[in-house]
PDB file of C-alpha atoms in Angstrom:
ATOM      1  CA  MET O   1     -50.314  16.662  29.159  1.00 38.00           C
ATOM      2  CA  PHE O   2     -48.696  20.148  28.787  1.00 37.00           C
ATOM      3  CA  LEU O   3     -48.710  22.116  32.013  1.00 36.00           C
ATOM      4  CA  GLY O   4     -50.874  25.269  31.812  1.00 35.00           C
ATOM      5  CA  ILE O   5     -49.836  28.768  32.868  1.00 30.00           C
ATOM      6  CA  ASP O   6     -51.587  28.409  36.274  1.00 33.00           C
ATOM      7  CA  GLU O   7     -49.273  25.566  37.034  1.00 33.00           C
ATOM      8  CA  MET O   8     -46.134  27.586  36.363  1.00 34.00           C
ATOM      9  CA  GLU O   9     -46.271  29.952  39.281  1.00 33.00           C
ATOM     10  CA  GLY O  10     -42.817  30.986  40.522  1.00 35.00           C
ATOM     11  CA  ILE O  11     -41.337  30.907  37.063  1.00 35.00           C
ATOM     12  CA  ASP O  12     -40.641  34.436  35.869  1.00 39.00           C
ATOM     13  CA  ILE O  13     -39.130  35.066  32.426  1.00 41.00           C
ATOM     14  CA  LYS O  14     -38.665  38.699  31.697  1.00 43.00           C
ATOM     15  CA  VAL O  15     -37.214  39.825  28.338  1.00 47.00           C
ATOM     16  CA  GLU O  16     -36.524  43.400  27.490  1.00 38.00           C
ATOM     17  CA  GLU O  17     -36.772  44.481  23.895  1.00 37.00           C
ATOM     18  CA  SER O  18     -33.237  45.272  22.957  1.00 33.00           C
ATOM     19  CA  GLN O  19     -34.136  45.889  19.308  1.00 33.00           C
ATOM     20  CA  LYS O  20     -36.756  48.023  17.689  1.00 32.00           C
ATOM     21  CA  ASN O  21     -39.535  46.413  15.685  1.00 36.00           C
ATOM     22  CA  ASP O  22     -38.550  45.872  12.082  1.00 34.00           C
ATOM     23  CA  ASN O  23     -41.450  46.008   9.705  1.00 34.00           C
ATOM     24  CA  SER O  24     -39.290  44.877   6.785  1.00 27.00           C
ATOM     25  CA  PRO O  25     -37.938  41.475   7.750  1.00 32.00           C
ATOM     26  CA  LEU O  26     -37.006  40.705   4.070  1.00 28.00           C
ATOM     27  CA  SER O  27     -34.993  43.829   3.530  1.00 28.00           C
ATOM     28  CA  PRO O  28     -31.326  43.304   2.687  1.00 29.00           C
ATOM     29  CA  ALA O  29     -28.998  43.002   5.634  1.00 33.00           C
ATOM     30  CA  PRO O  30     -25.349  41.956   6.128  1.00 33.00           C
ATOM     31  CA  LEU O  31     -24.612  38.321   6.917  1.00 33.00           C
ATOM     32  CA  VAL O  32     -24.705  37.541  10.650  1.00 34.00           C
ATOM     33  CA  LYS O  33     -21.205  37.257  12.168  1.00 34.00           C
ATOM     34  CA  THR O  34     -21.591  37.881  15.905  1.00 38.00           C
ATOM     35  CA  THR O  35     -24.344  38.101  18.436  1.00 35.00           C
ATOM     36  CA  SER O  36     -24.473  41.874  18.096  1.00 40.00           C
ATOM     37  CA  ASP O  37     -24.941  41.534  14.366  1.00 39.00           C
ATOM     38  CA  ILE O  38     -28.152  39.437  14.748  1.00 36.00           C
ATOM     39  CA  PRO O  39     -30.587  41.274  12.426  1.00 37.00           C
ATOM     40  CA  HIS O  40     -34.125  42.264  13.517  1.00 37.00           C
ATOM     41  CA  TYR O  41     -35.789  39.581  11.489  1.00 35.00           C
ATOM     42  CA  PHE O  42     -34.189  37.045  13.851  1.00 38.00           C
ATOM     43  CA  ILE O  43     -34.638  38.421  17.359  1.00 36.00           C
ATOM     44  CA  THR O  44     -37.357  41.056  17.611  1.00 36.00           C
ATOM     45  CA  PRO O  45     -39.942  39.946  20.182  1.00 38.00           C
ATOM     46  CA  ILE O  46     -43.496  40.020  18.956  1.00 37.00           C
ATOM     47  CA  GLN O  47     -46.183  39.963  21.642  1.00 37.00           C
ATOM     48  CA  ASN O  48     -49.300  40.015  19.403  1.00 38.00           C
ATOM     49  CA  PRO O  49     -51.787  37.343  18.245  1.00 37.00           C
ATOM     50  CA  VAL O  50     -51.104  35.836  14.852  1.00 37.00           C
ATOM     51  CA  LEU O  51     -52.970  37.473  11.950  1.00 37.00           C
ATOM     52  CA  LEU O  52     -53.412  34.527   9.580  1.00 38.00           C
ATOM     53  CA  HIS O  53     -52.839  35.015   5.884  1.00 40.00           C
ATOM     54  CA  PRO O  54     -56.046  33.977   4.070  1.00 42.00           C
ATOM     55  CA  ALA O  55     -54.244  31.408   2.018  1.00 41.00           C
ATOM     56  CA  MET O  56     -52.877  29.765   5.154  1.00 40.00           C
ATOM     57  CA  LYS O  57     -56.250  29.027   6.769  1.00 44.00           C
ATOM     58  CA  LYS O  58     -57.009  25.295   6.467  1.00 47.00           C
ATOM     59  CA  PRO O  59     -59.343  22.970   8.209  1.00 52.00           C
ATOM     60  CA  LYS O  60     -57.798  21.048  11.036  1.00 64.00           C
ATOM     61  CA  ASN O  61     -59.375  17.749  10.065  1.00 69.00           C
ATOM     62  CA  LYS O  62     -57.533  15.547   7.494  1.00 83.00           C
ATOM     63  CA  TYR O  63     -60.087  12.730   7.057  1.00 90.00           C
ATOM     64  CA  TYR O  64     -63.877  12.831   6.704  1.00 92.00           C
ATOM     65  CA  VAL O  65     -66.208   9.885   7.341  1.00 92.00           C
ATOM     66  CA  VAL O  66     -69.485   9.678   5.385  1.00 94.00           C
ATOM     67  CA  TRP O  67     -71.895   7.196   6.963  1.00 92.00           C
ATOM     68  CA  GLU O  68     -74.742   8.157   4.744  1.00 90.00           C
ATOM     69  CA  GLY O  69     -74.333   9.959   1.456  1.00 92.00           C
ATOM     70  CA  HIS O  70     -73.964   9.371  -2.319  1.00 94.00           C
ATOM     71  CA  GLN O  71     -71.076   7.124  -1.394  1.00 94.00           C
ATOM     72  CA  ALA O  72     -70.121   6.021   2.163  1.00 94.00           C
ATOM     73  CA  GLY O  73     -66.469   5.766   3.167  1.00 95.00           C
ATOM     74  CA  ILE O  74     -63.440   7.774   4.313  1.00 95.00           C
ATOM     75  CA  PHE O  75     -62.244  10.803   2.303  1.00 95.00           C
ATOM     76  CA  ASP O  76     -59.019  12.671   2.661  1.00 92.00           C
ATOM     77  CA  SER O  77     -60.286  16.146   1.900  1.00 90.00           C
ATOM     78  CA  TRP O  78     -63.347  18.268   2.600  1.00 87.00           C
ATOM     79  CA  ASP O  79     -63.867  18.775  -1.140  1.00 88.00           C
ATOM     80  CA  LYS O  80     -64.121  15.034  -1.671  1.00 92.00           C
ATOM     81  CA  CYS O  81     -66.486  14.614   1.325  1.00 90.00           C
ATOM     82  CA  LYS O  82     -68.640  17.533   0.148  1.00 88.00           C
ATOM     83  CA  LYS O  83     -69.330  15.848  -3.180  1.00 92.00           C
ATOM     84  CA  GLN O  84     -70.772  12.886  -1.291  1.00 92.00           C
ATOM     85  CA  VAL O  85     -73.134  14.803   0.980  1.00 87.00           C
ATOM     86  CA  ASP O  86     -74.315  17.735  -1.140  1.00 86.00           C
ATOM     87  CA  GLY O  87     -77.874  17.186  -2.219  1.00 83.00           C
ATOM     88  CA  TYR O  88     -78.238  14.035  -0.110  1.00 84.00           C
ATOM     89  CA  ALA O  89     -81.076  14.229   2.342  1.00 73.00           C
ATOM     90  CA  ALA O  90     -80.155  13.427   5.957  1.00 74.00           C
ATOM     91  CA  ALA O  91     -76.503  12.846   5.120  1.00 81.00           C
ATOM     92  CA  LYS O  92     -74.330  11.880   8.025  1.00 85.00           C
ATOM     93  CA  TYR O  93     -70.598  12.816   8.082  1.00 87.00           C
ATOM     94  CA  LYS O  94     -67.885  14.054  10.412  1.00 87.00           C
ATOM     95  CA  GLY O  95     -64.231  15.126  10.221  1.00 88.00           C
ATOM     96  CA  PHE O  96     -61.329  13.445  12.050  1.00 87.00           C
ATOM     97  CA  GLU O  97     -57.631  14.331  12.559  1.00 85.00           C
ATOM     98  CA  THR O  98     -56.272  10.856  11.900  1.00 88.00           C
ATOM     99  CA  HIS O  99     -57.097   7.920   9.572  1.00 89.00           C
ATOM    100  CA  GLU O 100     -57.248   5.622  12.614  1.00 88.00           C
ATOM    101  CA  GLU O 101     -59.903   7.677  14.268  1.00 87.00           C
ATOM    102  CA  ALA O 102     -61.880   7.875  10.946  1.00 90.00           C
ATOM    103  CA  LYS O 103     -61.603   4.032  10.333  1.00 91.00           C
ATOM    104  CA  ARG O 104     -62.817   3.384  13.911  1.00 89.00           C
ATOM    105  CA  ALA O 105     -65.754   5.721  13.482  1.00 89.00           C
ATOM    106  CA  LEU O 106     -66.856   4.299  10.177  1.00 92.00           C
ATOM    107  CA  GLY O 107     -67.285   0.935  11.757  1.00 89.00           C
ATOM    108  CA  ASN O 108     -69.598   2.379  14.515  1.00 88.00           C
ATOM    109  CA  ASN O 109     -72.860   4.180  14.707  1.00 86.00           C
ATOM    110  CA  ALA O 110     -72.732   7.693  13.350  1.00 82.00           C
ATOM    111  CA  TRP O 111     -74.671   9.049  16.376  1.00 75.00           C
ATOM    112  CA  ASN O 112     -71.762   7.995  18.641  1.00 76.00           C
ATOM    113  CA  TYR O 113     -69.716  10.754  16.952  1.00 77.00           C
ATOM    114  CA  ILE O 114     -71.970  13.385  15.396  1.00 74.00           C
ATOM    115  CA  GLY O 115     -72.256  16.417  17.633  1.00 61.00           C
ATOM    116  CA  LYS O 116     -69.714  15.075  20.137  1.00 60.00           C
ATOM    117  CA  ALA O 117     -66.000  15.841  20.646  1.00 56.00           C
ATOM    118  CA  VAL O 118     -63.592  12.995  19.732  1.00 54.00           C
ATOM    119  CA  LYS O 119     -61.856  11.760  22.887  1.00 55.00           C
ATOM    120  CA  LYS O 120     -58.186  10.959  22.593  1.00 57.00           C
ATOM    121  CA  THR O 121     -56.629   8.436  24.851  1.00 59.00           C
ATOM    122  CA  ILE O 122     -52.987   8.301  25.779  1.00 62.00           C
ATOM    123  CA  SER O 123     -51.413   5.176  27.184  1.00 68.00           C
ATOM    124  CA  PRO O 124     -49.811   5.394  30.630  1.00 75.00           C
ATOM    125  CA  GLU O 125     -46.752   3.730  29.151  1.00 77.00           C
ATOM    126  CA  LEU O 126     -46.347   6.596  26.665  1.00 73.00           C
ATOM    127  CA  LEU O 127     -46.743   9.242  29.275  1.00 72.00           C
ATOM    128  CA  LYS O 128     -44.257   7.515  31.471  1.00 77.00           C
ATOM    129  CA  SER O 129     -41.631   7.190  28.723  1.00 80.00           C
ATOM    130  CA  CYS O 130     -42.041  10.786  27.534  1.00 81.00           C
ATOM    131  CA  GLY O 131     -42.536  12.463  30.927  1.00 83.00           C
ATOM    132  CA  VAL O 132     -43.709  16.085  30.934  1.00 83.00           C
ATOM    133  CA  PRO O 133     -42.270  19.160  29.094  1.00 87.00           C
ATOM    134  CA  VAL O 134     -39.900  21.465  30.845  1.00 88.00           C
ATOM    135  CA  LYS O 135     -41.913  24.314  32.243  1.00 83.00           C
ATOM    136  CA  ALA O 136     -39.485  27.165  31.497  1.00 93.00           C
ATOM    137  CA  ALA O 137     -38.716  26.961  27.788  1.00 95.00           C
ATOM    138  CA  ILE O 138     -39.599  28.274  24.335  1.00 96.00           C
ATOM    139  CA  CYS O 139     -41.002  26.286  21.439  1.00 96.00           C
ATOM    140  CA  VAL O 140     -41.102  26.838  17.657  1.00 97.00           C
ATOM    141  CA  ASP O 141     -43.234  25.543  14.807  1.00 96.00           C
ATOM    142  CA  ALA O 142     -44.006  26.140  11.153  1.00 96.00           C
ATOM    143  CA  ALA O 143     -47.025  25.938   8.948  1.00 92.00           C
ATOM    144  CA  CYS O 144     -46.980  25.507   5.097  1.00 91.00           C
ATOM    145  CA  SER O 145     -49.972  25.580   2.931  1.00 88.00           C
ATOM    146  CA  GLY O 146     -48.876  23.187   0.190  1.00 85.00           C
ATOM    147  CA  ASN O 147     -45.531  21.542  -0.498  1.00 84.00           C
ATOM    148  CA  PRO O 148     -44.108  23.768  -1.629  1.00 92.00           C
ATOM    149  CA  GLY O 149     -46.452  26.495  -0.543  1.00 93.00           C
ATOM    150  CA  LEU O 150     -47.017  29.564   1.585  1.00 94.00           C
ATOM    151  CA  LEU O 151     -44.813  29.290   4.710  1.00 95.00           C
ATOM    152  CA  GLU O 152     -44.846  30.818   8.207  1.00 95.00           C
ATOM    153  CA  TYR O 153     -42.939  30.047  11.331  1.00 97.00           C
ATOM    154  CA  ARG O 154     -42.953  31.411  14.929  1.00 95.00           C
ATOM    155  CA  GLY O 155     -41.737  31.003  18.489  1.00 96.00           C
ATOM    156  CA  VAL O 156     -43.774  30.952  21.629  1.00 92.00           C
ATOM    157  CA  ASN O 157     -42.830  31.450  25.337  1.00 91.00           C
ATOM    158  CA  LEU O 158     -44.206  28.388  27.153  1.00 87.00           C
ATOM    159  CA  VAL O 159     -44.638  30.291  30.439  1.00 83.00           C
ATOM    160  CA  THR O 160     -46.611  33.246  29.093  1.00 83.00           C
ATOM    161  CA  GLY O 161     -48.077  31.716  25.973  1.00 82.00           C
ATOM    162  CA  LEU O 162     -47.005  34.800  24.014  1.00 86.00           C
ATOM    163  CA  GLU O 163     -45.263  34.872  20.674  1.00 90.00           C
ATOM    164  CA  ILE O 164     -41.643  35.967  20.750  1.00 94.00           C
ATOM    165  CA  PHE O 165     -41.260  36.102  16.976  1.00 95.00           C
ATOM    166  CA  HIS O 166     -43.382  35.423  13.919  1.00 95.00           C
ATOM    167  CA  ARG O 167     -42.000  35.357  10.310  1.00 95.00           C
ATOM    168  CA  GLY O 168     -43.840  35.079   7.030  1.00 92.00           C
ATOM    169  CA  PRO O 169     -45.740  34.290   5.007  1.00 93.00           C
ATOM    170  CA  PHE O 170     -43.140  33.351   2.430  1.00 95.00           C
ATOM    171  CA  PRO O 171     -44.106  31.929  -0.941  1.00 95.00           C
ATOM    172  CA  ASP O 172     -42.946  28.615  -2.291  1.00 96.00           C
ATOM    173  CA  GLY O 173     -41.436  27.183   0.903  1.00 96.00           C
ATOM    174  CA  THR O 174     -41.588  23.879   2.696  1.00 96.00           C
ATOM    175  CA  ASN O 175     -42.495  22.936   6.289  1.00 95.00           C
ATOM    176  CA  ASN O 176     -38.981  21.569   7.020  1.00 96.00           C
ATOM    177  CA  ILE O 177     -37.434  24.803   5.997  1.00 97.00           C
ATOM    178  CA  GLY O 178     -39.733  26.714   8.208  1.00 97.00           C
ATOM    179  CA  GLU O 179     -39.067  24.387  11.157  1.00 98.00           C
ATOM    180  CA  PHE O 180     -35.323  24.823  10.605  1.00 98.00           C
ATOM    181  CA  LEU O 181     -35.481  28.624  10.449  1.00 98.00           C
ATOM    182  CA  GLY O 182     -37.758  28.624  13.504  1.00 97.00           C
ATOM    183  CA  ILE O 183     -35.106  26.739  15.560  1.00 98.00           C
ATOM    184  CA  VAL O 184     -32.294  29.008  14.449  1.00 98.00           C
ATOM    185  CA  THR O 185     -34.375  32.133  15.086  1.00 97.00           C
ATOM    186  CA  GLY O 186     -35.188  30.770  18.561  1.00 97.00           C
ATOM    187  CA  LEU O 187     -31.502  30.115  19.272  1.00 97.00           C
ATOM    188  CA  ALA O 188     -30.508  33.566  18.131  1.00 96.00           C
ATOM    189  CA  TRP O 189     -33.371  35.144  20.197  1.00 96.00           C
ATOM    190  CA  LEU O 190     -32.313  33.300  23.314  1.00 96.00           C
ATOM    191  CA  LYS O 191     -28.673  34.268  22.939  1.00 96.00           C
ATOM    192  CA  GLN O 192     -29.553  37.901  22.194  1.00 94.00           C
ATOM    193  CA  ASN O 193     -31.635  38.115  25.317  1.00 94.00           C
ATOM    194  CA  GLY O 194     -29.149  36.277  27.548  1.00 94.00           C
ATOM    195  CA  LEU O 195     -31.526  33.370  28.320  1.00 94.00           C
ATOM    196  CA  SER O 196     -30.488  29.819  29.111  1.00 93.00           C
ATOM    197  CA  LEU O 197     -33.726  27.931  28.286  1.00 96.00           C
ATOM    198  CA  PRO O 198     -34.481  24.786  26.396  1.00 97.00           C
ATOM    199  CA  LEU O 199     -35.939  25.013  22.944  1.00 98.00           C
ATOM    200  CA  TYR O 200     -38.684  22.595  21.788  1.00 97.00           C
ATOM    201  CA  SER O 201     -39.394  21.559  18.178  1.00 97.00           C
ATOM    202  CA  ASP O 202     -41.659  18.760  16.928  1.00 96.00           C
ATOM    203  CA  SER O 203     -39.540  18.334  13.778  1.00 96.00           C
ATOM    204  CA  ARG O 204     -36.840  15.658  13.942  1.00 96.00           C
ATOM    205  CA  ASN O 205     -35.561  16.639  10.554  1.00 97.00           C
ATOM    206  CA  ALA O 206     -35.092  20.298  11.444  1.00 98.00           C
ATOM    207  CA  ILE O 207     -33.354  19.367  14.692  1.00 98.00           C
ATOM    208  CA  LEU O 208     -30.960  17.171  12.752  1.00 97.00           C
ATOM    209  CA  TRP O 209     -30.383  19.985  10.164  1.00 98.00           C
ATOM    210  CA  VAL O 210     -29.481  22.434  12.964  1.00 98.00           C
ATOM    211  CA  LYS O 211     -27.119  19.977  14.599  1.00 97.00           C
ATOM    212  CA  ALA O 212     -25.396  19.161  11.284  1.00 97.00           C
ATOM    213  CA  LYS O 213     -25.423  22.905  10.287  1.00 97.00           C
ATOM    214  CA  ARG O 214     -26.704  21.768   6.891  1.00 96.00           C
ATOM    215  CA  VAL O 215     -30.026  22.082   5.152  1.00 97.00           C
ATOM    216  CA  ASN O 216     -30.941  18.853   3.291  1.00 95.00           C
ATOM    217  CA  THR O 217     -33.789  20.148   1.102  1.00 95.00           C
ATOM    218  CA  LYS O 218     -34.754  19.327  -2.381  1.00 94.00           C
ATOM    219  CA  LEU O 219     -36.550  22.600  -2.823  1.00 95.00           C
ATOM    220  CA  VAL O 220     -35.200  24.462  -5.898  1.00 95.00           C
ATOM    221  CA  GLN O 221     -34.489  28.136  -5.555  1.00 95.00           C
ATOM    222  CA  ASN O 222     -36.560  30.459  -7.892  1.00 96.00           C
ATOM    223  CA  GLU O 223     -37.642  34.017  -7.999  1.00 95.00           C
ATOM    224  CA  LYS O 224     -40.594  33.429  -5.674  1.00 95.00           C
ATOM    225  CA  ASN O 225     -38.579  31.960  -2.858  1.00 96.00           C
ATOM    226  CA  ARG O 226     -35.331  33.870  -3.358  1.00 96.00           C
ATOM    227  CA  GLU O 227     -35.753  35.773  -0.060  1.00 95.00           C
ATOM    228  CA  LEU O 228     -36.402  32.519   1.779  1.00 96.00           C
ATOM    229  CA  PHE O 229     -33.068  31.098   0.536  1.00 97.00           C
ATOM    230  CA  ILE O 230     -31.351  34.304   1.720  1.00 96.00           C
ATOM    231  CA  LEU O 231     -32.788  33.584   5.197  1.00 97.00           C
ATOM    232  CA  ILE O 232     -31.485  30.018   5.008  1.00 97.00           C
ATOM    233  CA  ASP O 233     -28.041  31.226   4.111  1.00 97.00           C
ATOM    234  CA  ARG O 234     -28.038  33.712   7.034  1.00 97.00           C
ATOM    235  CA  ALA O 235     -29.337  31.075   9.342  1.00 97.00           C
ATOM    236  CA  LEU O 236     -26.504  28.694   8.342  1.00 97.00           C
ATOM    237  CA  ASP O 237     -24.000  31.521   8.688  1.00 97.00           C
ATOM    238  CA  TRP O 238     -25.236  32.208  12.160  1.00 97.00           C
ATOM    239  CA  LEU O 239     -24.815  28.555  13.170  1.00 97.00           C
ATOM    240  CA  HIS O 240     -21.285  28.488  11.884  1.00 97.00           C
ATOM    241  CA  ASN O 241     -20.276  31.677  13.601  1.00 97.00           C
ATOM    242  CA  ASN O 242     -22.046  31.444  16.945  1.00 97.00           C
ATOM    243  CA  SER O 243     -21.824  29.042  19.888  1.00 95.00           C
ATOM    244  CA  TYR O 244     -24.829  28.278  22.168  1.00 96.00           C
ATOM    245  CA  ASP O 245     -25.582  26.111  25.134  1.00 94.00           C
ATOM    246  CA  THR O 246     -29.379  25.783  24.457  1.00 97.00           C
ATOM    247  CA  ARG O 247     -30.806  22.251  24.698  1.00 97.00           C
ATOM    248  CA  ILE O 248     -32.815  21.563  21.576  1.00 97.00           C
ATOM    249  CA  LEU O 249     -35.523  19.109  22.636  1.00 96.00           C
ATOM    250  CA  LYS O 250     -38.052  17.086  20.679  1.00 96.00           C
ATOM    251  CA  TRP O 251     -41.660  17.926  21.505  1.00 93.00           C
ATOM    252  CA  GLU O 252     -43.522  14.557  22.037  1.00 90.00           C
ATOM    253  CA  THR O 253     -46.793  15.418  20.315  1.00 85.00           C
ATOM    254  CA  LYS O 254     -48.352  11.936  20.897  1.00 82.00           C
ATOM    255  CA  ALA O 255     -47.986  12.299  24.646  1.00 82.00           C
ATOM    256  CA  TRP O 256     -48.398  16.083  25.139  1.00 82.00           C
ATOM    257  CA  GLY O 257     -50.624  17.191  22.307  1.00 80.00           C
ATOM    258  CA  GLU O 258     -49.837  19.747  19.653  1.00 82.00           C
ATOM    259  CA  ILE O 259     -46.801  21.965  20.377  1.00 88.00           C
ATOM    260  CA  PRO O 260     -48.008  25.348  21.758  1.00 88.00           C
ATOM    261  CA  ALA O 261     -46.422  27.204  18.807  1.00 90.00           C
ATOM    262  CA  ASP O 262     -48.668  25.142  16.437  1.00 86.00           C
ATOM    263  CA  PHE O 263     -50.674  27.326  14.002  1.00 79.00           C
ATOM    264  CA  GLY O 264     -53.680  25.060  14.382  1.00 68.00           C
ATOM    265  CA  ARG O 265     -54.131  24.591  10.599  1.00 58.00           C
ATOM    266  CA  LYS O 266     -53.305  20.885  10.111  1.00 51.00           C
TER     267      LYS O 266
END
């Protein structure tokens, strides 16, 4: 599993704020040409907790098991589950993160799950093949409410657990675009601050986009997401005009759990 802060003694990452906070990350700015031209919306460190936009708050569970209700079964949203338990005396139900967990639970006694945390097991083979994350690194992640929908992305310092940047929410975006922008923002932040650290992402698509210096999205630009496409153009411009030695690594969620930059709204 991911090593906690207490297990990272002796690792000291200090970053001085070389840029002032920019409260207008969507304001017009020239295209990025060199490291010194990296605009504030890319590299400004943010050391504060995330303030979630109301529309971005979503339940973590994806599947709901109803053992006793108007209709028993597995439902893929809380609204569907609620219809089966509202007005039903002594209804028994519980949410789960995966369909496999829900299917297993439906075939067992409800009281084996109700009021108890779901235990996740990880095979020794998986842990052995994935190893453990690099201790001194940063990670990035995105959250999108809908597809397309309201998009946010951020970066987190694995040693301190603090945010180093947080962008959004942006309307009419996609998760892949957010993951891509998160990686490029992280690369620019590391270069600006003179740090040679690995960068973790849990998105294979976004990692491929960054390496190819090309965004393979089907999202159509419109008035709502115009500023988001401006950020995409600037990110691509940065990739084409800057070199970096950062190792971009895949975060192995199945072995290590959710990436620490996760917004916790899946």
